[in-house]
Coordinates of N, CA and C in Angstrom, one line a residue:
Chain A
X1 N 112.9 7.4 0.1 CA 111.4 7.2 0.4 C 110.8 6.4 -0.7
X2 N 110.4 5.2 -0.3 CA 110.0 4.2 -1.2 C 108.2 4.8 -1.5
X3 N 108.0 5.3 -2.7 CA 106.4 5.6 -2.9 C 105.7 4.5 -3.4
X4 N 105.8 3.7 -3.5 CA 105.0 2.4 -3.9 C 105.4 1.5 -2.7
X5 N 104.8 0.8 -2.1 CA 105.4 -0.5 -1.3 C 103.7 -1.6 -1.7
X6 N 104.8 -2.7 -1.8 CA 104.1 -4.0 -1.9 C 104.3 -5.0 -1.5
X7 N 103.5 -5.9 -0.8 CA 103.1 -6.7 -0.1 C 102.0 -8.1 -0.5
X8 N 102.2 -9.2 -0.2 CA 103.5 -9.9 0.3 C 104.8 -10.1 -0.4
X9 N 106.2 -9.9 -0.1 CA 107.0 -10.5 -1.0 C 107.2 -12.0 -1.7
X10 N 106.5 -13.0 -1.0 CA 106.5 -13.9 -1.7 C 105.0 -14.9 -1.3
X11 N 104.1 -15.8 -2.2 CA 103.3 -16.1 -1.8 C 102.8 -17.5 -2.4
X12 N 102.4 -18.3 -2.0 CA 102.3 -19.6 -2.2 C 101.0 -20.1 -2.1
X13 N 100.3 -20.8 -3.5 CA 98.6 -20.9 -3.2 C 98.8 -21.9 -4.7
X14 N 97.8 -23.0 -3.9 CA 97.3 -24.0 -4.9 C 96.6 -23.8 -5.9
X15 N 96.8 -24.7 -6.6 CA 96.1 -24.7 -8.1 C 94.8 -24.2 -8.1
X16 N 94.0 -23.5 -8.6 CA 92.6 -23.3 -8.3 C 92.1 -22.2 -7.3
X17 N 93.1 -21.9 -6.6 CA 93.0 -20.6 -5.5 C 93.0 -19.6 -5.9
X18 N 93.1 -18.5 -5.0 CA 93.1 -16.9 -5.5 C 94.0 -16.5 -5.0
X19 N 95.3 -15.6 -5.4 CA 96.5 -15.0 -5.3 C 96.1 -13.8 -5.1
X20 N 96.6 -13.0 -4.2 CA 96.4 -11.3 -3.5 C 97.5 -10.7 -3.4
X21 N 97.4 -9.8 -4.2 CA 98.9 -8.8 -4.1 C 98.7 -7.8 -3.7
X22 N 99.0 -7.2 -3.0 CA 98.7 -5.2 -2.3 C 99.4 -4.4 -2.4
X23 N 99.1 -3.0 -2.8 CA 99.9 -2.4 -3.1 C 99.5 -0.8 -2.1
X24 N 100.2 0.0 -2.0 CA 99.9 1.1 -1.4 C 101.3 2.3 -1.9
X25 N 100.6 3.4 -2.2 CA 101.2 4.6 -2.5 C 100.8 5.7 -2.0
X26 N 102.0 6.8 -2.1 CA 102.1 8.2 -1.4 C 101.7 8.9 -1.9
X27 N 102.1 9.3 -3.4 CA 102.3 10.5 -4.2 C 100.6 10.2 -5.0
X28 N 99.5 11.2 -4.7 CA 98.2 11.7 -4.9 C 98.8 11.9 -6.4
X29 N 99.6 12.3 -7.2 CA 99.4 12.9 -8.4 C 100.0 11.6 -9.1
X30 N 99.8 10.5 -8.7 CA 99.8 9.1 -9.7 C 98.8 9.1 -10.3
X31 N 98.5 8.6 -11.6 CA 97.2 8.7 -12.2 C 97.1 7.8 -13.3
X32 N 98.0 6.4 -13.1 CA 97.8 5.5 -13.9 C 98.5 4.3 -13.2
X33 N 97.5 3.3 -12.6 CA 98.0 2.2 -11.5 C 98.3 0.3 -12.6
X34 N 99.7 0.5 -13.1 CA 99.8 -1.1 -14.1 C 100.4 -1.7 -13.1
X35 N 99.9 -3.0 -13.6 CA 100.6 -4.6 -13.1 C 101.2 -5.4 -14.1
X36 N 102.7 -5.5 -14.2 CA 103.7 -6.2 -14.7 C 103.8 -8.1 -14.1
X37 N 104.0 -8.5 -14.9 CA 104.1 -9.8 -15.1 C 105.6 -10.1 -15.2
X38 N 106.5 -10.3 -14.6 CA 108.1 -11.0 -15.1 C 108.3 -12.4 -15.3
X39 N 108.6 -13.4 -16.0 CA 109.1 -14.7 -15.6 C 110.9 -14.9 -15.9
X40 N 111.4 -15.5 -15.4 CA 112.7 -15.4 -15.2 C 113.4 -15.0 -16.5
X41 N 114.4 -14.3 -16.8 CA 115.0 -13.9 -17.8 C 114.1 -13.1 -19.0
X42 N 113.3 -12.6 -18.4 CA 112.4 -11.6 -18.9 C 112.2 -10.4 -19.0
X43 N 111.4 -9.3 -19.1 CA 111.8 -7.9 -18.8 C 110.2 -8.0 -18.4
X44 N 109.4 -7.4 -17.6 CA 108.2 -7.3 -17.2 C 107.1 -6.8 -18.4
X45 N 105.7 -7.3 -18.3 CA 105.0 -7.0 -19.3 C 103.9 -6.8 -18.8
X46 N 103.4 -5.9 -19.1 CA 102.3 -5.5 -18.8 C 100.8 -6.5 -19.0
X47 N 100.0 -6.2 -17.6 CA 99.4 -7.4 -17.9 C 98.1 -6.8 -17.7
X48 N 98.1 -5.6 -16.6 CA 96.4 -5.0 -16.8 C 96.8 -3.6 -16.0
X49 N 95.9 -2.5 -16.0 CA 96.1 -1.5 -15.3 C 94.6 -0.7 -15.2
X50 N 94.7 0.2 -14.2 CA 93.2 0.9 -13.7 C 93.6 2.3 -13.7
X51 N 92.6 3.2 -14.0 CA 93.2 4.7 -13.3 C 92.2 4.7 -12.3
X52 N 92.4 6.0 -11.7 CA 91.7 6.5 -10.3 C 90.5 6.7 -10.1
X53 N 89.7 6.6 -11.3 CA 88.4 7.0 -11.0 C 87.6 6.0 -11.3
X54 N 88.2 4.9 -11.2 CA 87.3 3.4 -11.8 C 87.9 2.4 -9.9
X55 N 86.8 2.1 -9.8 CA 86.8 1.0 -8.4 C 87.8 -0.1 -8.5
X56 N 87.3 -0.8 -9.8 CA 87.4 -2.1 -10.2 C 87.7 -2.2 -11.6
X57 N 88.9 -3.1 -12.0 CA 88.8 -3.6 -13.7 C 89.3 -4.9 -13.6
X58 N 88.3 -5.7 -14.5 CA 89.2 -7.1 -14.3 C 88.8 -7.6 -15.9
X59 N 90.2 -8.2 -15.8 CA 90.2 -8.8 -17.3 C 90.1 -10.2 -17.4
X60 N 89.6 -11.3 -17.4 CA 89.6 -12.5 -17.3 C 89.6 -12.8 -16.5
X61 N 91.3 -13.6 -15.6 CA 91.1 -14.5 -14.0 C 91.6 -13.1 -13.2
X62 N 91.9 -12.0 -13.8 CA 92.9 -10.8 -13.5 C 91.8 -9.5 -13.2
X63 N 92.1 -9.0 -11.5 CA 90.9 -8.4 -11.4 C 92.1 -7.3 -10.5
X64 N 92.2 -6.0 -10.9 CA 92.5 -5.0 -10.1 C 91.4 -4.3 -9.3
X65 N 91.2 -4.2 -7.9 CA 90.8 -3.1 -6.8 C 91.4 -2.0 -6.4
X66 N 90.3 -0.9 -6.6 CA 91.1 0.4 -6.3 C 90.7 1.1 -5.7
X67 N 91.3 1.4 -4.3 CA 90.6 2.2 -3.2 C 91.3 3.5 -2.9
X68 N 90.6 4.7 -3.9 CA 91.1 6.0 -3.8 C 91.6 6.5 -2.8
X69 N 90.7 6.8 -1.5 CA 91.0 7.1 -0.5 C 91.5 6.7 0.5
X70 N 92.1 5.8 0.2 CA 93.2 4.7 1.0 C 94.9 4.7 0.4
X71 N 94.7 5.4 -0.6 CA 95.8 5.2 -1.5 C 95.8 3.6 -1.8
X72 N 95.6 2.5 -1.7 CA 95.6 1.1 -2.2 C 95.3 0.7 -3.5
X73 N 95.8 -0.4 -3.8 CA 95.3 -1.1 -4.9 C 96.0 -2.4 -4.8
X74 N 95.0 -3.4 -5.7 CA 95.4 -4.7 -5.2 C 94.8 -5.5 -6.5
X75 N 95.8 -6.7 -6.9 CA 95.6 -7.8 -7.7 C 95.4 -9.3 -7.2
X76 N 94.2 -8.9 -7.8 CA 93.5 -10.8 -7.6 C 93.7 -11.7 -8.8
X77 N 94.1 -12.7 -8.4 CA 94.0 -13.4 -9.4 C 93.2 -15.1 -8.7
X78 N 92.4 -15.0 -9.7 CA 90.9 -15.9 -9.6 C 91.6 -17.3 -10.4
X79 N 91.3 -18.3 -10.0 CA 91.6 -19.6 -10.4 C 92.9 -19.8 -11.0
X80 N 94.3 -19.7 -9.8 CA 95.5 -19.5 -10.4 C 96.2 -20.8 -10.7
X81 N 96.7 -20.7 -11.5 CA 97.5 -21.5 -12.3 C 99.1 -21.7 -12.1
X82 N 99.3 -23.0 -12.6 CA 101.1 -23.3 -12.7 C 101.8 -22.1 -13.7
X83 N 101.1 -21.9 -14.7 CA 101.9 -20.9 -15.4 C 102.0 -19.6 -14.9
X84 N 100.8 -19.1 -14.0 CA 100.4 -17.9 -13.3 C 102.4 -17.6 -12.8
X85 N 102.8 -18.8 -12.5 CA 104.3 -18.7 -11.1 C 105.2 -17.6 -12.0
X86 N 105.3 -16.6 -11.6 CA 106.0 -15.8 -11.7 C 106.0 -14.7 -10.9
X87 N 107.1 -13.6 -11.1 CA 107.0 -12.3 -10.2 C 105.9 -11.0 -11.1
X88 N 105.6 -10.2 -9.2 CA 104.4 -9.2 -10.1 C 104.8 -8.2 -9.9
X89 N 104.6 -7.0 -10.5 CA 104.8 -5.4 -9.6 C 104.1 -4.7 -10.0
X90 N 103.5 -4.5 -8.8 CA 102.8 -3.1 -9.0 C 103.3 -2.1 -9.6
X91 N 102.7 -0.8 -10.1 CA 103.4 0.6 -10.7 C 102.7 1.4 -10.4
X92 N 103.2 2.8 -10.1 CA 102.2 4.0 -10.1 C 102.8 5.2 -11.3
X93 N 102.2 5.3 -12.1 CA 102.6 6.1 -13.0 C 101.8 7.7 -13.2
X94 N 102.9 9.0 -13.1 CA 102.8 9.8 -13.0 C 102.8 10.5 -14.4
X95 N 101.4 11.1 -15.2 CA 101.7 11.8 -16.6 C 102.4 13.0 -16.2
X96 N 102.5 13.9 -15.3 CA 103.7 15.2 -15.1 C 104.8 15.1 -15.8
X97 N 105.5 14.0 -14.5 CA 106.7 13.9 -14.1 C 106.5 12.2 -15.4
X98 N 106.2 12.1 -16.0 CA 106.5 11.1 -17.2 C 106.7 9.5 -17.0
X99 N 106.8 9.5 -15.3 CA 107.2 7.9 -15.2 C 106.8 7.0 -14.3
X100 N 106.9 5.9 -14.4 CA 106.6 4.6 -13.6 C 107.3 4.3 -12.2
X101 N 106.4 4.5 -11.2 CA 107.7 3.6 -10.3 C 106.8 2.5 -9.9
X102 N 107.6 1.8 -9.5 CA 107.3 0.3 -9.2 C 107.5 -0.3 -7.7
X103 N 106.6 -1.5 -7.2 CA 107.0 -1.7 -6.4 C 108.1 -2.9 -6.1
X104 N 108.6 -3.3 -5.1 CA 109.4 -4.6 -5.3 C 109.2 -5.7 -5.8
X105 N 108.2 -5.9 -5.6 CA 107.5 -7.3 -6.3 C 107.2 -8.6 -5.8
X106 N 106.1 -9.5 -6.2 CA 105.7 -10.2 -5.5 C 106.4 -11.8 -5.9
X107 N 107.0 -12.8 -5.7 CA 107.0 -13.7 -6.2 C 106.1 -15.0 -5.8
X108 N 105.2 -15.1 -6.7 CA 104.0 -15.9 -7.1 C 104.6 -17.6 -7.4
X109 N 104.6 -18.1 -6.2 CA 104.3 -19.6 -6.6 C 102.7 -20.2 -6.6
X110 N 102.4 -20.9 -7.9 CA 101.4 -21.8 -7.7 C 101.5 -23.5 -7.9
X111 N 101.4 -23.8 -6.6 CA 101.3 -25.6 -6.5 C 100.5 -26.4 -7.2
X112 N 100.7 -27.5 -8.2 CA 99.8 -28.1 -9.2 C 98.9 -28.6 -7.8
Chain B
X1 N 105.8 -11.3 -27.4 CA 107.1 -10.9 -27.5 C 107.0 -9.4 -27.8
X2 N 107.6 -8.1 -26.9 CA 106.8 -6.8 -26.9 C 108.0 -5.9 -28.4
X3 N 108.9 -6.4 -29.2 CA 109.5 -5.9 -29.9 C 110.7 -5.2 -29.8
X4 N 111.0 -5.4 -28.2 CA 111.9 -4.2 -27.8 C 113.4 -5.1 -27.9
X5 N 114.3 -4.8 -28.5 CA 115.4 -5.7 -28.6 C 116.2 -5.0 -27.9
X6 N 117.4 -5.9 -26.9 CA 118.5 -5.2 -26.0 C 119.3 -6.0 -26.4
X7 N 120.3 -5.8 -26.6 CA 122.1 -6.0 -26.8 C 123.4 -5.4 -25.7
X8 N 123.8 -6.2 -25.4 CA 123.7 -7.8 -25.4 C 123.3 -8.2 -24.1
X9 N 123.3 -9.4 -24.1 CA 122.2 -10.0 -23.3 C 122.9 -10.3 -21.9
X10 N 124.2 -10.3 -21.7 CA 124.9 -10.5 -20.8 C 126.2 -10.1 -20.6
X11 N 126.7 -8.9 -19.9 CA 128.0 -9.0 -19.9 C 128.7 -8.6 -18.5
X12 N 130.2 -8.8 -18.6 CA 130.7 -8.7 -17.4 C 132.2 -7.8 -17.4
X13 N 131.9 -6.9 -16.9 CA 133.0 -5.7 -16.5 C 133.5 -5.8 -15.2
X14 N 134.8 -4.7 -15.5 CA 135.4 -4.5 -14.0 C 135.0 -3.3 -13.3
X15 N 135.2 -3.0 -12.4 CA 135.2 -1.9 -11.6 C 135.9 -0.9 -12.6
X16 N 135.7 0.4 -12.4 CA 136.0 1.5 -13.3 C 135.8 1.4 -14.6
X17 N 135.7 0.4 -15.5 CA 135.3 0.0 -16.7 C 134.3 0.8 -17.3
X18 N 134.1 0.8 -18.6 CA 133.1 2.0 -19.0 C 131.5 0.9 -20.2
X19 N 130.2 1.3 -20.0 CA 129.9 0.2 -20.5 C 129.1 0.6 -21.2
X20 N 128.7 0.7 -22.7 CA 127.7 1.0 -23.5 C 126.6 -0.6 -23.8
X21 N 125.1 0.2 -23.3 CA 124.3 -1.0 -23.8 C 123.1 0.1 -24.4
X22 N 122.6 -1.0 -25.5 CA 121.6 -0.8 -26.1 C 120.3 -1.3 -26.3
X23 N 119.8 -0.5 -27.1 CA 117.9 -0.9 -27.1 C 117.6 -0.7 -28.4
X24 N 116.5 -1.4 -29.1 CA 115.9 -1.0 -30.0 C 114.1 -1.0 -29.8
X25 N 114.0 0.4 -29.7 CA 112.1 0.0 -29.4 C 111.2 -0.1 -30.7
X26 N 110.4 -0.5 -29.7 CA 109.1 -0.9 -30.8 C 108.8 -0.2 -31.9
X27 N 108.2 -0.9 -33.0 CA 108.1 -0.1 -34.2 C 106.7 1.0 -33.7
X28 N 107.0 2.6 -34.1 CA 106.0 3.2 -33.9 C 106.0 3.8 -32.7
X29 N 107.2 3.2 -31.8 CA 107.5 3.7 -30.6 C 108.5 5.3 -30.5
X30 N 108.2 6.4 -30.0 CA 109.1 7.0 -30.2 C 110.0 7.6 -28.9
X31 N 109.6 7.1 -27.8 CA 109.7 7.3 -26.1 C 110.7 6.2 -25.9
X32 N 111.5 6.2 -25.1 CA 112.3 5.1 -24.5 C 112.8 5.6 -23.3
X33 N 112.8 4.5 -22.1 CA 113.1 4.8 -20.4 C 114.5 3.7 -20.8
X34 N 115.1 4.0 -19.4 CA 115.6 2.8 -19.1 C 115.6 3.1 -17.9
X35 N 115.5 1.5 -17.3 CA 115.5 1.0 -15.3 C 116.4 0.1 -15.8
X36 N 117.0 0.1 -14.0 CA 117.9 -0.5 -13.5 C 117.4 -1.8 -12.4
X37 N 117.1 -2.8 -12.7 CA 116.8 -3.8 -11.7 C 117.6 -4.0 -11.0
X38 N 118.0 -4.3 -9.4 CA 118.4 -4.9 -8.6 C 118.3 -6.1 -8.4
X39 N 118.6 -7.2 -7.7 CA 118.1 -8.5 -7.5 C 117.6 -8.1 -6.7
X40 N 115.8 -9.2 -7.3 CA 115.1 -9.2 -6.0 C 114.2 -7.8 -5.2
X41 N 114.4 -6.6 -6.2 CA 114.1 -5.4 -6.4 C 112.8 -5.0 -7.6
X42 N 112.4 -4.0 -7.7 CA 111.8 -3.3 -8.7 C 112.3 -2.7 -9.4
X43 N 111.8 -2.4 -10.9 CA 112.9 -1.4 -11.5 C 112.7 0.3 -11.6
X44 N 114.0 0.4 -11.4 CA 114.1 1.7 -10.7 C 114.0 2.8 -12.3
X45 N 113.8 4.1 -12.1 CA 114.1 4.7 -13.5 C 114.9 5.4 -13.5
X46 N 116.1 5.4 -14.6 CA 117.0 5.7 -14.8 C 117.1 7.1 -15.3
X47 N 116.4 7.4 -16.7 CA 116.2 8.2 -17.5 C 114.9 7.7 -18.6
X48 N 114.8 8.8 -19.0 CA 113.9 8.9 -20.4 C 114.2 10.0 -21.6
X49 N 113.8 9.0 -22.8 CA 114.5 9.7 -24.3 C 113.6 10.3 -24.7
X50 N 112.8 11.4 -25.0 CA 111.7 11.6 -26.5 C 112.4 12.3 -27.5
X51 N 112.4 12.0 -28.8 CA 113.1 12.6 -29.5 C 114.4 13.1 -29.7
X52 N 115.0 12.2 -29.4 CA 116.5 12.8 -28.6 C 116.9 13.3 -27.7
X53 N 116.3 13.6 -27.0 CA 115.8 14.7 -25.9 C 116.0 13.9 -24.8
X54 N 116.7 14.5 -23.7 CA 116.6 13.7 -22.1 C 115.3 14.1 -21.7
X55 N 114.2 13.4 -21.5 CA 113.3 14.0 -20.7 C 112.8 13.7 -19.3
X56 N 113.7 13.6 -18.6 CA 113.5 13.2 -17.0 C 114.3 12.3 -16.8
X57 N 114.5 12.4 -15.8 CA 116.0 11.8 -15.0 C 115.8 11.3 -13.4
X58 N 116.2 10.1 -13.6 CA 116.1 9.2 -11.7 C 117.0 9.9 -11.1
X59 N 117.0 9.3 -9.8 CA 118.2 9.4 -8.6 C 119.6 8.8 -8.9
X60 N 119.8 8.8 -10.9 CA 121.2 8.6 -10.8 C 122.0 9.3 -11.1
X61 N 123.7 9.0 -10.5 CA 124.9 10.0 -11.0 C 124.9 9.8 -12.3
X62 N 125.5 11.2 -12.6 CA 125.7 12.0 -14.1 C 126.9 10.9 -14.9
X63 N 127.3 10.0 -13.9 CA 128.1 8.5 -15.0 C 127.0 7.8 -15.9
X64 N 126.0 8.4 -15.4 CA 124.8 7.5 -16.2 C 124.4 8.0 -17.3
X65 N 124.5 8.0 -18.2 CA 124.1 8.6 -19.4 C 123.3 8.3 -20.5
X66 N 122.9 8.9 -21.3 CA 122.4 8.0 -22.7 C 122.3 8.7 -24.0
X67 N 121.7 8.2 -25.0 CA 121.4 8.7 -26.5 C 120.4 8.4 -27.2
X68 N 119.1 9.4 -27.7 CA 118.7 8.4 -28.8 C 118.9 8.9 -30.0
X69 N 118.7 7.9 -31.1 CA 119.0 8.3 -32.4 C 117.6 8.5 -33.3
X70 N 118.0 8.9 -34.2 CA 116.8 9.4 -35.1 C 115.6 8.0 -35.3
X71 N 116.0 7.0 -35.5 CA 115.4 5.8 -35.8 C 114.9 5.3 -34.6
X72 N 115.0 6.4 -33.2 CA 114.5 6.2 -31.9 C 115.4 5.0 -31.1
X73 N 116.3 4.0 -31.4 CA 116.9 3.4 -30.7 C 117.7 4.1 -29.9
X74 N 118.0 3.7 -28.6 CA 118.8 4.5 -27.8 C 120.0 3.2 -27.2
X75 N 121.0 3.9 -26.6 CA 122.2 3.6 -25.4 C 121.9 4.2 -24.4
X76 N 122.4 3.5 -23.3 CA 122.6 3.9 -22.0 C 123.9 3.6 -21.9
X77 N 124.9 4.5 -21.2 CA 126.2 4.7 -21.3 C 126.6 4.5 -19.7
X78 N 127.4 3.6 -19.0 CA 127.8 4.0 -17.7 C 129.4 4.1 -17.2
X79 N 129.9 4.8 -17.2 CA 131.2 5.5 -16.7 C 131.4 5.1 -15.2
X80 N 132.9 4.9 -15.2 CA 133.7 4.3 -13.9 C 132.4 3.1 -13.0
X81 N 132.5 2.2 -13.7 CA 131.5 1.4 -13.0 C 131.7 0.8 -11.6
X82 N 131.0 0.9 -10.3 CA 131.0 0.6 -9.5 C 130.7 -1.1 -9.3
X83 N 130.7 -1.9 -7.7 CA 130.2 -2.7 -8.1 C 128.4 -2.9 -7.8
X84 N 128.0 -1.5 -7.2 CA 126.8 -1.9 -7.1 C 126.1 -2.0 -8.3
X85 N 127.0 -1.4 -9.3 CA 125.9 -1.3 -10.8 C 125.8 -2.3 -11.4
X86 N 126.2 -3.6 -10.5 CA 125.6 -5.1 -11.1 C 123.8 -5.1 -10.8
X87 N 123.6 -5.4 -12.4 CA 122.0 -5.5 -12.3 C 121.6 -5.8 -13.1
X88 N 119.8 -5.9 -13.8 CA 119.6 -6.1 -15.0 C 119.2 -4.8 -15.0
X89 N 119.6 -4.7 -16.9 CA 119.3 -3.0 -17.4 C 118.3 -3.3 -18.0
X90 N 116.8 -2.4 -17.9 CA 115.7 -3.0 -18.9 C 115.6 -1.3 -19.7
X91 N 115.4 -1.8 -21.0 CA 115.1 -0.8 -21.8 C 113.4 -0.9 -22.1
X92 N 112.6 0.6 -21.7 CA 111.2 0.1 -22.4 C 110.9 1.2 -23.1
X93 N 110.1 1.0 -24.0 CA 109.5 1.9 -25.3 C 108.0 2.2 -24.9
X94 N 107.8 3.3 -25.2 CA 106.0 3.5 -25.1 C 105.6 4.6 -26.4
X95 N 104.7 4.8 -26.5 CA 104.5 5.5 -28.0 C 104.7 7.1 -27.6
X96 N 104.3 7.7 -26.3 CA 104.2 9.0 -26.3 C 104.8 9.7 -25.2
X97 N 104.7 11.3 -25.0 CA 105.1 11.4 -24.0 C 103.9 12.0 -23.3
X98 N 102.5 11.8 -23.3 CA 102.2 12.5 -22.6 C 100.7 11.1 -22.2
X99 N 99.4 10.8 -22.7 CA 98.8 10.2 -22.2 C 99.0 8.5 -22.3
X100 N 99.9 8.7 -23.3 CA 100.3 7.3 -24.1 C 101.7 6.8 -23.6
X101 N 102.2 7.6 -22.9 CA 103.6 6.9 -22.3 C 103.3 5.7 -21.5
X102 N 102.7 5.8 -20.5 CA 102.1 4.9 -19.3 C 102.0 3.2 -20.0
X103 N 102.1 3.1 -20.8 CA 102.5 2.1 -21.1 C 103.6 1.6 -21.5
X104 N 104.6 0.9 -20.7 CA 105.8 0.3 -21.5 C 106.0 -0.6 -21.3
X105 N 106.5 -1.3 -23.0 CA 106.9 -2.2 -23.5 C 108.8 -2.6 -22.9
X106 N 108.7 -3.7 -22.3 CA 110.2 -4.2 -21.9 C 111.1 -5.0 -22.7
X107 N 112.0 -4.6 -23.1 CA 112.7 -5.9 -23.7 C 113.5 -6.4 -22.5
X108 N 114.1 -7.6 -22.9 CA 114.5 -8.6 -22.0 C 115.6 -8.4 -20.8
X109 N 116.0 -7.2 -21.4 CA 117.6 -6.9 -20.2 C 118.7 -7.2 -20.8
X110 N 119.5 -6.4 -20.6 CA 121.2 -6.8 -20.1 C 121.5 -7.0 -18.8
X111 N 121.9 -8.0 -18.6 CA 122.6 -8.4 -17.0 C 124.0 -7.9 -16.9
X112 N 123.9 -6.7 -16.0 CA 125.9 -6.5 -16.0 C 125.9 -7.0 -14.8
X113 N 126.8 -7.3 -14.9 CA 127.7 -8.1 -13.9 C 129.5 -7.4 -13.8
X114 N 129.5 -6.3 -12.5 CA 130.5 -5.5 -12.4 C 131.5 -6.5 -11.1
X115 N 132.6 -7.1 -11.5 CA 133.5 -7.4 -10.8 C 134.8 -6.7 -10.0

């Protein structure tokens, strides 16, 4: 039973555009939603995250949406870039049960 | 660069082969996971260390193992290796186990590659 799924798996948007990543989960006792950054030969890095009782957090071009009652969440990224190109994954992290799971991940091309 | 150092960075086993890889986390870190990437996948969790201590455990067989040591570096140990256990191994460090874990630091991977 996959508890995180994300959508699209791969996505292609010009220089200057906005990149949408979606995410959706099962398990109600998640209570900490990060977004990981990979570039090839890398290990993922944390790049922003929201808990449950906040709508919206955005850090620069990097803006997470969070729709409690939908189980969703979703990353925008505002005026994307050639370096932006890399893979993304969502996470839903459980303090209980101690851990992260992740979703498959997005791979982010941006066209000069 | 998140501080988390893995060794080695690439290696390649046989089937049934036995394979120790390691991590060194972040200074100040005293938590360590390890996941299992697939290609083209998310990473999956393997286990987690605090204090030496196993504290929670993924959907893997008991070939999966690990250790940490007093200076908080850990191993992940895998027994009779299959070939699906070709993947990247990520080790990550977070400071705590309880509000402060939710963050981890990744170092770069071991890529096994089980033939």
């Amino acid at each position: 039973q996959q508890q995180v799924k994300q959508s699209p798996q791969s996505l292609i948007v010009q220089k200057g555009g906005i990149s949408i990543i979606n995410c959706a989960y099962e398990n109600t006792a998640f209570d900490y939603f990060p977004w990981y950054q990979q570039f090839p030969g890398k290990g993922p890095a944390l790049l922003i995250a929201i808990r449950p009782d906040v709508s919206e957090k955005k850090e620069g071009r990097f803006t997470i949406s969070f729709n409690k009652s939908a189980k969703q969440f979703s990353l925008h990224i505002m005026d994307s870039q050639p370096g932006d190109s890399a893979t993304y994954f969502c996470a839903a992290y459980n303090t209980n049960a101690g851990k992260s799971t992740f979703g498959d991940g997005t791979t982010l091309t941006v066209k000069p | 660069e998140t501080g988390v150092t893995q060794s080695p960075t690439h290696l390649i086993k046989t089937r049934g082969q036995q394979v120790t890889l390691r991590c060194s986390s972040q200074s100040g870190h005293n938590t360590v996971s390890w996941y299992q990437q697939a290609l083209g996948q998310g990473p999956q969790f393997i286990f987690q260390y605090y204090r030496e201590e196993e504290n929670g455990r993924g959907n893997f067989p008991p070939r999966f193992s690990g250790l940490q040591f007093p200076n908080y570096s850990s191993e992940l140990n895998v027994n009779a290796l299959e070939l699906d256990d070709s993947a990247l191994y990520l080790c990550a460090s977070s400071l705590g186990v309880t509000a402060t874990n939710e963050k981890l630091f990744f170092g770069s991977g071991t890529q096994l590659s089980v033939l």
